[in-house]
Coordinates of C-alpha atoms in Angstrom, one line a residue:
Chain A
X461 CA 7.8 14.3 7.7
X462 CA 11.0 12.5 6.8
X463 CA 9.2 9.3 6.2
X464 CA 6.5 11.0 4.1
X465 CA 9.2 12.6 2.0
X466 CA 10.8 9.3 1.5
X467 CA 7.7 7.6 0.5
X468 CA 6.8 10.3 -1.9
X469 CA 10.2 10.2 -3.7
X470 CA 9.9 6.4 -3.8
X471 CA 6.6 6.6 -5.4
X472 CA 7.9 9.2 -7.9
X473 CA 11.0 7.2 -8.8
X474 CA 9.0 4.0 -9.0
X475 CA 6.3 5.6 -11.3
X476 CA 8.7 7.6 -13.5
X477 CA 11.6 5.0 -13.2
X478 CA 10.8 3.0 -16.4
X479 CA 10.7 6.2 -18.4
X480 CA 13.8 7.8 -16.8
X481 CA 15.9 4.7 -17.0
X482 CA 14.5 3.5 -20.4
X483 CA 16.0 3.8 -23.8
X484 CA 14.7 7.4 -24.5
X485 CA 14.8 8.7 -21.0
X486 CA 12.2 11.2 -20.1
X487 CA 11.5 12.0 -23.8
X488 CA 8.7 9.6 -23.9
X489 CA 6.8 11.4 -21.2
X490 CA 7.7 14.8 -22.7
X491 CA 6.3 13.7 -26.1
X492 CA 3.0 12.5 -24.5
X493 CA 2.7 15.8 -22.7
X494 CA 3.4 17.8 -25.8
X495 CA 0.7 15.8 -27.8
X496 CA -1.9 17.4 -25.5
X497 CA -0.8 21.0 -25.8
X498 CA -2.8 21.9 -29.1
X499 CA -5.8 20.3 -27.6
X500 CA -5.4 22.3 -24.4
X501 CA -4.9 25.5 -26.3
X502 CA -8.0 24.9 -28.7
X503 CA -10.2 23.9 -25.6
X504 CA -9.1 26.9 -23.7
X505 CA -9.6 29.3 -26.6
X506 CA -13.1 28.0 -27.4
X507 CA -14.2 28.3 -23.9
X508 CA -12.7 31.9 -23.6
X509 CA -14.4 32.9 -26.8
X510 CA -17.8 31.5 -25.6
X511 CA -17.5 33.2 -22.3
X512 CA -17.3 36.7 -24.0
X513 CA -20.8 36.8 -25.0
X514 CA -22.6 34.6 -22.2
X515 CA -24.2 36.2 -19.2
X516 CA -22.6 35.3 -15.9
X517 CA -25.1 32.5 -15.0
X518 CA -24.5 30.7 -18.3
X519 CA -20.8 31.4 -18.3
X520 CA -20.5 29.8 -14.8
X521 CA -22.4 26.8 -16.2
X522 CA -20.0 26.4 -19.1
X523 CA -16.8 26.7 -16.8
X524 CA -18.3 24.3 -14.3
X525 CA -19.0 21.5 -16.8
X526 CA -15.4 20.4 -17.2
X527 CA -14.8 20.9 -13.6
X528 CA -17.8 18.7 -12.6
X529 CA -16.5 16.0 -14.9
X530 CA -13.2 16.1 -13.3
X531 CA -15.0 15.8 -9.8
X532 CA -17.1 12.9 -10.9
X533 CA -13.8 11.1 -12.2
X534 CA -12.2 11.8 -9.0
X535 CA -15.2 10.2 -7.1
X536 CA -15.2 7.4 -9.5
X537 CA -11.4 6.8 -8.6
X538 CA -12.3 6.7 -4.9
X539 CA -14.7 3.8 -5.7
X540 CA -11.5 1.7 -6.5
X541 CA -8.4 1.3 -4.3
X542 CA -8.0 5.1 -4.0
X543 CA -4.3 4.9 -3.2
X544 CA -1.4 4.3 -5.5
X545 CA 0.6 1.8 -3.6
X546 CA 2.8 -0.8 -5.3
X547 CA 3.1 -4.4 -4.0
X548 CA 6.7 -3.5 -2.7
X549 CA 5.2 -0.7 -0.6
X550 CA 2.8 -3.1 1.1
X551 CA 5.5 -5.7 1.7
X552 CA 8.3 -3.4 2.9
X553 CA 6.9 0.0 4.0
X554 CA 3.5 -0.9 5.4
X555 CA 5.1 -3.7 7.5
X556 CA 7.1 -0.9 9.1
X557 CA 5.7 1.4 11.8
X558 CA 4.6 3.9 9.1
X559 CA 1.5 6.0 10.5
X560 CA -1.5 6.1 8.2
X561 CA -1.2 10.0 8.1
X562 CA 2.4 9.8 7.0
X563 CA 1.4 7.5 4.1
X564 CA -1.7 9.6 3.3
X565 CA 0.5 12.7 3.0
X566 CA 3.0 11.0 0.7
X567 CA 0.3 9.4 -1.4
X568 CA -1.7 12.6 -1.8
X569 CA 1.4 14.6 -2.7
X570 CA 2.4 12.1 -5.3
X571 CA -1.1 12.0 -6.8
X572 CA -1.1 15.7 -7.0
X573 CA 2.4 16.3 -8.3
X574 CA 2.1 13.4 -10.9
X575 CA -1.3 14.8 -12.1
X576 CA 0.2 18.2 -12.5
X577 CA 3.3 16.8 -14.2
X578 CA 1.1 14.9 -16.6
X579 CA -1.7 17.4 -17.3
X580 CA -0.3 20.7 -15.9
X581 CA 1.3 22.0 -18.9
X582 CA -1.8 21.3 -21.2
X583 CA -3.9 22.9 -18.4
X584 CA -1.6 26.0 -18.2
X585 CA -1.8 26.3 -22.0
X586 CA -5.6 26.2 -21.8
X587 CA -5.5 28.9 -19.2
X588 CA -3.3 31.1 -21.3
X589 CA -5.7 30.6 -24.3
X590 CA -8.7 31.3 -22.2
X591 CA -7.5 34.6 -20.9
X592 CA -6.3 35.7 -24.4
X593 CA -9.7 34.8 -25.9
X594 CA -11.5 36.5 -23.2
X595 CA -9.5 39.7 -23.9
X596 CA -7.4 39.8 -20.7
X597 CA -3.7 40.1 -20.1
X598 CA -1.7 36.8 -20.3
X599 CA -0.8 37.5 -16.5
X600 CA -4.4 36.5 -15.6
X601 CA -3.5 33.0 -16.6
X602 CA -1.5 32.6 -13.4
X603 CA -4.4 33.0 -10.9
X604 CA -6.7 31.1 -13.2
X605 CA -4.2 28.2 -13.2
X606 CA -4.0 28.6 -9.5
X607 CA -7.8 28.2 -9.2
X608 CA -7.6 25.0 -11.4
X609 CA -4.6 23.5 -9.3
X610 CA -6.6 24.3 -6.1
X611 CA -9.6 22.4 -7.5
X612 CA -7.6 19.4 -8.5
X613 CA -6.3 19.4 -4.8
X614 CA -9.8 19.6 -3.6
X615 CA -11.0 16.8 -5.8
X616 CA -8.1 14.6 -4.6
X617 CA -8.8 15.4 -1.0
X618 CA -12.5 14.7 -1.4
X619 CA -11.9 11.3 -3.1
X620 CA -9.5 10.5 -0.3
X621 CA -12.2 11.3 2.3
X622 CA -14.4 8.7 0.6
X623 CA -11.6 6.1 0.6
X624 CA -10.9 6.8 4.3
X625 CA -14.6 6.5 5.2
X626 CA -14.7 3.2 3.5
X627 CA -11.7 1.8 5.3
X628 CA -12.7 3.4 8.7
X629 CA -16.3 2.2 8.5
X630 CA -16.2 -1.0 6.6
X631 CA -19.8 -1.8 7.3
X632 CA -21.2 1.5 6.0
X633 CA -22.0 1.2 2.3
X634 CA -19.7 4.2 1.4
X635 CA -19.4 3.1 -2.3
X636 CA -23.2 3.1 -2.5
X637 CA -23.5 6.5 -1.0
X638 CA -20.7 7.8 -3.4
X639 CA -23.0 7.2 -6.3
X640 CA -25.7 9.8 -5.7
X641 CA -22.7 12.2 -4.9
X642 CA -21.4 11.6 -8.4
X643 CA -24.9 12.2 -9.7
X644 CA -25.2 15.6 -7.9
X645 CA -21.8 16.6 -8.9
X646 CA -22.8 16.1 -12.6
X647 CA -25.7 18.6 -12.3
X648 CA -23.9 21.5 -14.0
X649 CA -23.3 19.3 -17.0
X650 CA -27.0 18.7 -17.2
X651 CA -27.6 22.4 -17.0
X652 CA -25.4 22.9 -20.1
X653 CA -26.7 19.9 -22.0
X654 CA -30.3 20.5 -21.4
X655 CA -30.9 24.4 -21.3
X656 CA -34.3 25.7 -20.1
X657 CA -34.7 23.4 -17.1
X658 CA -36.4 25.3 -14.3
X659 CA -33.3 25.0 -11.9
X660 CA -30.9 27.7 -11.1
X661 CA -27.9 25.5 -11.6
X662 CA -25.4 28.3 -11.2
X663 CA -26.7 29.0 -7.7
X664 CA -26.2 25.4 -6.5
X665 CA -23.7 25.1 -3.7
X666 CA -21.6 22.7 -5.6
X667 CA -17.9 22.9 -5.7
X668 CA -17.5 22.9 -9.4
X669 CA -20.0 25.8 -9.5
X670 CA -18.1 27.7 -6.9
X671 CA -14.6 27.2 -8.5
X672 CA -16.1 28.1 -11.8
X673 CA -17.4 31.4 -10.4
X674 CA -14.0 32.0 -9.1
X675 CA -12.5 31.3 -12.5
X676 CA -15.0 33.6 -14.1
X677 CA -14.1 36.4 -11.6
X678 CA -10.5 36.0 -12.7
X679 CA -11.4 36.0 -16.4
X680 CA -13.7 39.0 -16.0
X681 CA -11.5 40.8 -13.5
X682 CA -14.3 41.2 -11.0
X683 CA -14.0 40.4 -7.3
X684 CA -15.3 36.9 -6.4
X685 CA -18.4 36.5 -4.3
X686 CA -17.8 35.4 -0.6
X687 CA -20.2 32.4 -0.8
X688 CA -18.2 31.0 -3.6
X689 CA -14.9 31.5 -1.8
X690 CA -16.4 29.9 1.4
X691 CA -17.5 26.8 -0.6
X692 CA -14.0 26.5 -2.3
X693 CA -12.3 26.5 1.2
X694 CA -14.9 24.4 3.2
X695 CA -15.1 21.1 1.4
X696 CA -17.6 19.8 4.0
X697 CA -20.3 22.1 2.8
X698 CA -20.5 20.2 -0.5
Chain B
X25 CA 8.4 -17.2 29.9
X26 CA 6.4 -14.7 27.8
X27 CA 5.9 -15.5 24.1
X28 CA 7.4 -13.1 21.5
X29 CA 4.7 -14.3 19.1
X30 CA 1.3 -15.4 20.6
X31 CA -1.6 -16.2 18.3
X32 CA -4.8 -17.6 19.6
X33 CA -7.9 -18.8 18.0
X34 CA -7.1 -17.1 14.7
X35 CA -10.0 -17.1 12.2
X36 CA -10.0 -15.7 8.7
X37 CA -12.1 -16.3 5.7
X38 CA -12.0 -14.9 2.1
X39 CA -15.4 -14.4 0.7
X40 CA -16.9 -17.1 2.9
X41 CA -14.1 -19.6 2.3
X42 CA -12.2 -20.3 5.5
X43 CA -8.4 -19.8 5.4
X44 CA -7.8 -20.0 9.1
X45 CA -10.1 -22.0 11.5
X46 CA -9.0 -21.3 15.0
X47 CA -5.2 -21.4 14.6
X48 CA -2.8 -21.3 17.6
X49 CA 0.8 -20.3 17.2
X50 CA 3.5 -19.2 19.6
X51 CA 7.4 -18.4 19.4
X52 CA 9.8 -17.5 22.1
X53 CA 12.9 -15.3 22.0
X54 CA 15.9 -17.2 20.8
X55 CA 14.1 -19.8 18.7
X56 CA 13.3 -20.5 15.1
X57 CA 9.8 -21.8 14.6
X58 CA 8.9 -23.4 11.3
X59 CA 5.3 -23.1 9.9
X60 CA 4.7 -25.9 7.5
X61 CA 1.8 -27.2 5.8
X62 CA 0.3 -28.0 2.4
X63 CA -0.6 -25.4 -0.2
X64 CA -3.6 -23.3 1.0
X65 CA -3.1 -24.4 4.7
X66 CA -3.1 -20.8 5.7
X67 CA 0.5 -20.1 6.3
X68 CA 0.8 -16.9 4.2
X69 CA -2.5 -15.6 5.6
X70 CA -1.1 -16.2 9.3
X71 CA 2.1 -14.3 8.5
X72 CA 0.3 -11.4 6.7
X73 CA -1.9 -11.1 9.8
X74 CA 1.1 -11.0 12.1
X75 CA 2.8 -8.2 10.1
X76 CA -0.4 -6.2 9.8
X77 CA -1.2 -6.6 6.1
X78 CA -4.4 -8.4 6.8
X79 CA -7.0 -8.2 9.7
X80 CA -8.4 -11.4 11.1
X81 CA -12.2 -12.1 11.4
X82 CA -11.5 -13.2 15.0
X83 CA -8.7 -14.0 17.5
X84 CA -5.9 -12.8 19.5
X85 CA -2.6 -11.7 18.0
X86 CA 0.2 -10.5 20.2
X87 CA 3.9 -9.6 19.3
X88 CA 6.1 -8.9 22.2
X89 CA 2.9 -8.3 24.4
X90 CA 1.5 -5.7 22.0
X91 CA -2.1 -6.4 21.0
X92 CA -1.6 -6.2 17.3
X93 CA -5.2 -5.5 16.6
X94 CA -5.5 -2.7 19.2
X95 CA -2.3 -1.0 18.2
X96 CA -1.5 -1.9 14.6
X97 CA 1.5 0.3 14.1
X98 CA 4.0 0.7 16.9
X99 CA 4.9 -2.9 17.3
X100 CA 6.0 -3.1 13.6
X101 CA 9.2 -1.0 14.4
X102 CA 10.9 -4.1 15.7
X103 CA 9.7 -6.6 12.9
X104 CA 11.2 -7.7 9.8
X105 CA 9.1 -9.3 7.0
X106 CA 10.1 -11.1 3.9
X107 CA 7.3 -11.9 1.7
X108 CA 6.9 -15.0 -0.5
X109 CA 7.9 -14.1 -4.1
X110 CA 8.8 -10.5 -3.3
X111 CA 7.9 -7.9 -6.0
X112 CA 10.6 -5.2 -6.1
X113 CA 10.9 -1.9 -7.8
X114 CA 12.6 -3.0 -11.0
X115 CA 14.1 0.4 -12.0
X116 CA 15.8 1.1 -8.8
X117 CA 19.2 -0.4 -7.9
X118 CA 19.6 -2.6 -4.8
X119 CA 21.5 0.3 -3.0
X120 CA 18.6 2.7 -3.8
X121 CA 15.9 0.3 -2.6
X122 CA 17.6 -0.6 0.6
X123 CA 18.3 3.2 1.1
X124 CA 14.5 3.8 0.9
X125 CA 13.7 0.9 3.3
X126 CA 16.4 2.2 5.7
X127 CA 14.8 5.6 5.6
X128 CA 11.3 4.3 6.2
X129 CA 12.8 2.2 9.1
X130 CA 14.2 5.6 10.5
X131 CA 17.9 4.6 10.3
X132 CA 20.4 7.4 10.7
X133 CA 22.1 8.3 7.5
X134 CA 25.6 7.2 8.5
X135 CA 24.2 3.9 9.9
X136 CA 22.1 3.4 6.8
X137 CA 25.0 3.7 4.5
X138 CA 27.2 1.4 6.5
X139 CA 24.4 -1.1 6.9
X140 CA 23.5 -1.1 3.2
X141 CA 27.2 -1.8 2.3
X142 CA 27.5 -4.5 5.0
X143 CA 24.4 -6.4 3.8
X144 CA 25.3 -6.2 0.1
X145 CA 28.7 -7.5 0.9
X146 CA 27.5 -10.4 3.1
X147 CA 24.8 -11.4 0.7
X148 CA 27.3 -11.3 -2.2
X149 CA 25.3 -8.5 -4.0
X150 CA 28.1 -5.8 -3.9
X151 CA 29.0 -6.2 -7.5
X152 CA 25.4 -5.7 -8.5
X153 CA 24.8 -2.8 -6.0
X154 CA 24.4 -0.2 -8.8
X155 CA 22.6 -2.3 -11.4
X156 CA 18.8 -2.0 -11.8
X157 CA 16.9 -4.7 -9.9
X158 CA 15.3 -5.7 -13.2
X159 CA 18.7 -7.1 -14.4
X160 CA 19.1 -9.4 -11.4
X161 CA 18.2 -13.1 -11.1
X162 CA 15.4 -14.4 -9.0
X163 CA 17.7 -15.5 -6.2
X164 CA 19.5 -12.1 -6.0
X165 CA 16.1 -10.4 -5.7
X166 CA 15.1 -12.8 -2.9
X167 CA 18.4 -11.8 -1.3
X168 CA 17.6 -8.1 -1.7
X169 CA 14.2 -8.8 0.0
X170 CA 16.0 -10.6 2.8
X171 CA 18.4 -7.6 3.2
X172 CA 15.4 -5.3 3.4
X173 CA 13.7 -7.4 6.0
X174 CA 16.9 -7.3 8.3
X175 CA 18.3 -3.8 7.5
X176 CA 17.1 -2.3 10.8
X177 CA 18.2 -5.4 12.8
X178 CA 14.7 -6.4 14.0
X179 CA 14.4 -8.8 17.0
X180 CA 11.5 -10.6 15.4
X181 CA 11.8 -11.9 11.9
X182 CA 8.9 -13.2 9.9
X183 CA 9.8 -15.0 6.6
X184 CA 7.5 -16.5 4.1
X185 CA 9.3 -19.1 2.0
X186 CA 12.6 -17.3 2.2
X187 CA 14.8 -19.8 0.4
X188 CA 12.9 -20.2 -2.7
X189 CA 15.0 -19.4 -5.9
X190 CA 18.1 -19.0 -3.9
X191 CA 21.2 -21.1 -4.9
X192 CA 22.6 -23.6 -2.3
X193 CA 25.4 -21.2 -1.2
X194 CA 22.9 -18.4 -0.7
X195 CA 20.6 -20.6 1.2
X196 CA 23.5 -21.7 3.6
X197 CA 24.3 -18.1 4.1
X198 CA 20.7 -17.1 4.9
X199 CA 20.2 -20.1 7.4
X200 CA 23.5 -18.9 9.0
X201 CA 22.1 -15.5 9.4
X202 CA 18.8 -16.8 10.8
X203 CA 20.6 -19.0 13.3
X204 CA 22.8 -16.0 14.2
X205 CA 19.7 -13.9 14.9
X206 CA 18.1 -16.6 17.1
X207 CA 21.4 -17.1 19.1
X208 CA 21.4 -13.3 19.6
X209 CA 18.0 -13.6 21.3
X210 CA 15.8 -12.8 18.3
X211 CA 12.8 -14.7 17.2
X212 CA 12.4 -16.1 13.8
X213 CA 9.1 -17.5 12.3
X214 CA 9.6 -19.0 9.0
X215 CA 7.1 -20.7 6.6
X216 CA 8.6 -23.2 4.3
X217 CA 7.8 -26.2 2.1
X218 CA 11.4 -27.4 2.4
X219 CA 11.0 -29.9 5.1
X220 CA 14.7 -31.0 5.3
X221 CA 15.6 -27.4 5.8
X222 CA 12.9 -26.9 8.4
X223 CA 14.2 -30.1 10.2
X224 CA 17.8 -28.8 10.4
X225 CA 16.9 -25.1 11.0
X226 CA 14.0 -25.0 13.3
X227 CA 13.8 -25.5 17.0
X228 CA 10.1 -26.2 16.6
X229 CA 7.7 -26.5 13.9
X230 CA 3.9 -26.0 13.7
X231 CA 2.2 -28.1 11.2
X232 CA -0.9 -26.7 9.8
X233 CA -3.6 -27.9 7.5
X234 CA -6.9 -26.5 6.5
X235 CA -6.1 -23.5 8.7
X236 CA -5.8 -25.5 11.8
X237 CA -3.0 -26.9 13.9
X238 CA -2.3 -30.4 13.3
X239 CA 0.8 -30.6 15.5
X240 CA 3.4 -28.2 17.2
X241 CA 6.6 -29.1 18.9
X242 CA 10.3 -30.1 18.3
X243 CA 11.0 -32.9 16.0
X244 CA 11.5 -35.3 19.1
X245 CA 8.0 -34.5 20.4
X246 CA 6.4 -34.8 17.0
X247 CA 8.1 -38.3 16.5
X248 CA 6.7 -39.3 19.9
X249 CA 3.2 -37.9 19.2
X250 CA 2.8 -39.9 16.0
X251 CA 4.5 -42.9 17.6
X252 CA 7.0 -43.1 14.6
X253 CA 10.5 -44.5 15.1
X254 CA 13.2 -42.2 16.6
X255 CA 14.8 -41.7 13.2
X256 CA 11.6 -40.6 11.3
X257 CA 12.2 -37.6 9.3
X258 CA 9.9 -34.5 9.4
X259 CA 8.9 -35.3 5.9
X260 CA 7.5 -38.7 7.1
X261 CA 5.8 -37.1 10.2
X262 CA 4.4 -34.3 8.0
X263 CA 2.9 -36.7 5.5
X264 CA 1.4 -38.9 8.1
X265 CA -0.2 -36.1 10.1
X266 CA -1.5 -34.1 7.2
X267 CA -3.0 -37.1 5.4
X268 CA -4.6 -38.3 8.6
X269 CA -5.9 -34.8 9.3
X270 CA -9.0 -34.7 7.1
X271 CA -10.5 -31.9 9.1
X272 CA -14.1 -30.8 8.4
X273 CA -14.8 -27.1 8.1
X274 CA -15.8 -25.7 11.3
X275 CA -18.1 -22.8 12.0
X276 CA -16.5 -19.5 13.2
X277 CA -17.3 -18.6 16.8
X278 CA -20.2 -16.2 17.2
X279 CA -18.9 -12.6 17.8
X280 CA -20.0 -9.8 19.9
X281 CA -18.6 -7.0 17.9
X282 CA -16.3 -7.9 15.2
X283 CA -13.3 -9.0 17.2
X284 CA -12.3 -10.6 20.5
X285 CA -9.2 -9.1 22.0
X286 CA -8.2 -11.4 24.7

């Protein structure tokens, strides 16, 4: 654990070093984050308003479309290197007796924390706007944001599974197999873009649908369905 | 006497282009072995395979009797590696960077503090200890990379062009340290283009070209093998051997599975 922590803090300091030790300190990052707050609020409010009038199936589709996009971006990311290693990490850390799992823990934690640091505030503001537009108490934004954070963690883990599969089985065309999964993951977007297709998109066992159903349960203060919870917490089903 | 480093029949290609074609290499405890060869001879590839950054297509690689390919992690605890043209985290200070390397190398906190201070002092970096690496010269960065390679006092040191960019005084300092490590029973494998340095520093040299051995041995044995005079320099021997060795590309051995493990 000590090594994973050292690797994680190294990555954080390496990544944020130029900003923290630059002329303007962390202000540059802060400005970047703040730029996205109005968009986050507007996005959340628009979704929240649209959910007020939609039936549950359509509402789940609307909520799942951005989640499906995030999922496909995560899978696209897995087609590349899939890890955030700087050359110095290869030369000085991966030539030490660091175990793959130690590195993986550090890298995933870094990816999760840096993603939340970059987009978390905007996502939090979007969650607040969504619950306000849906007519719920602002406190409901907390579990809604929790569902989103859980989903981000799920996407990161899933993309890492593809990266590990690619490294572990170099002869299996994992990249090629990833492409149909990306296609499948985008089905909810198809459901929103082309209404009237004879497919019950909201009943597909896709992670984005399941997480969207959880989000809708939070927004409408109804208990979540067990199958949705099961899909959210059993990534292998997807 | 067992080899500390034992490489046999090493093959590696990049997108079909052979980098190593059946290379052999060995090093004992207490000696400094030089790996010399023209650009593209396969030196860096060999060193990267030894430290686990690359996997060979075929061959046997043992470090202190560990099969590197079968157990690619544990043997690294006692290895130090300095890459060619090291890329360092520009916005950390030398102290901070060495602190991270020491933590990754599992040095106890007290030992790490003392060792960092010791290395920065020895390598004449103490006045720059708290400045960002970005502000340091190329030679100073090379010294930091060297410090990172030896911070945990490894018994096997693998260095890729360690003297590039370092001033003469710094080079002298590094060579003294390397000889000290070898005298203490350590093994040093160093790739270099500086033949006069290799001649004075190394107990044996392995000359490689086109990913193959051209000759290996002490300076005396190399002189004898090429039938040059007893005062022939390593440079003369090197030029003669590498110019003579116009080796055609060979076909890699047929494999059952993807790797032979001795």
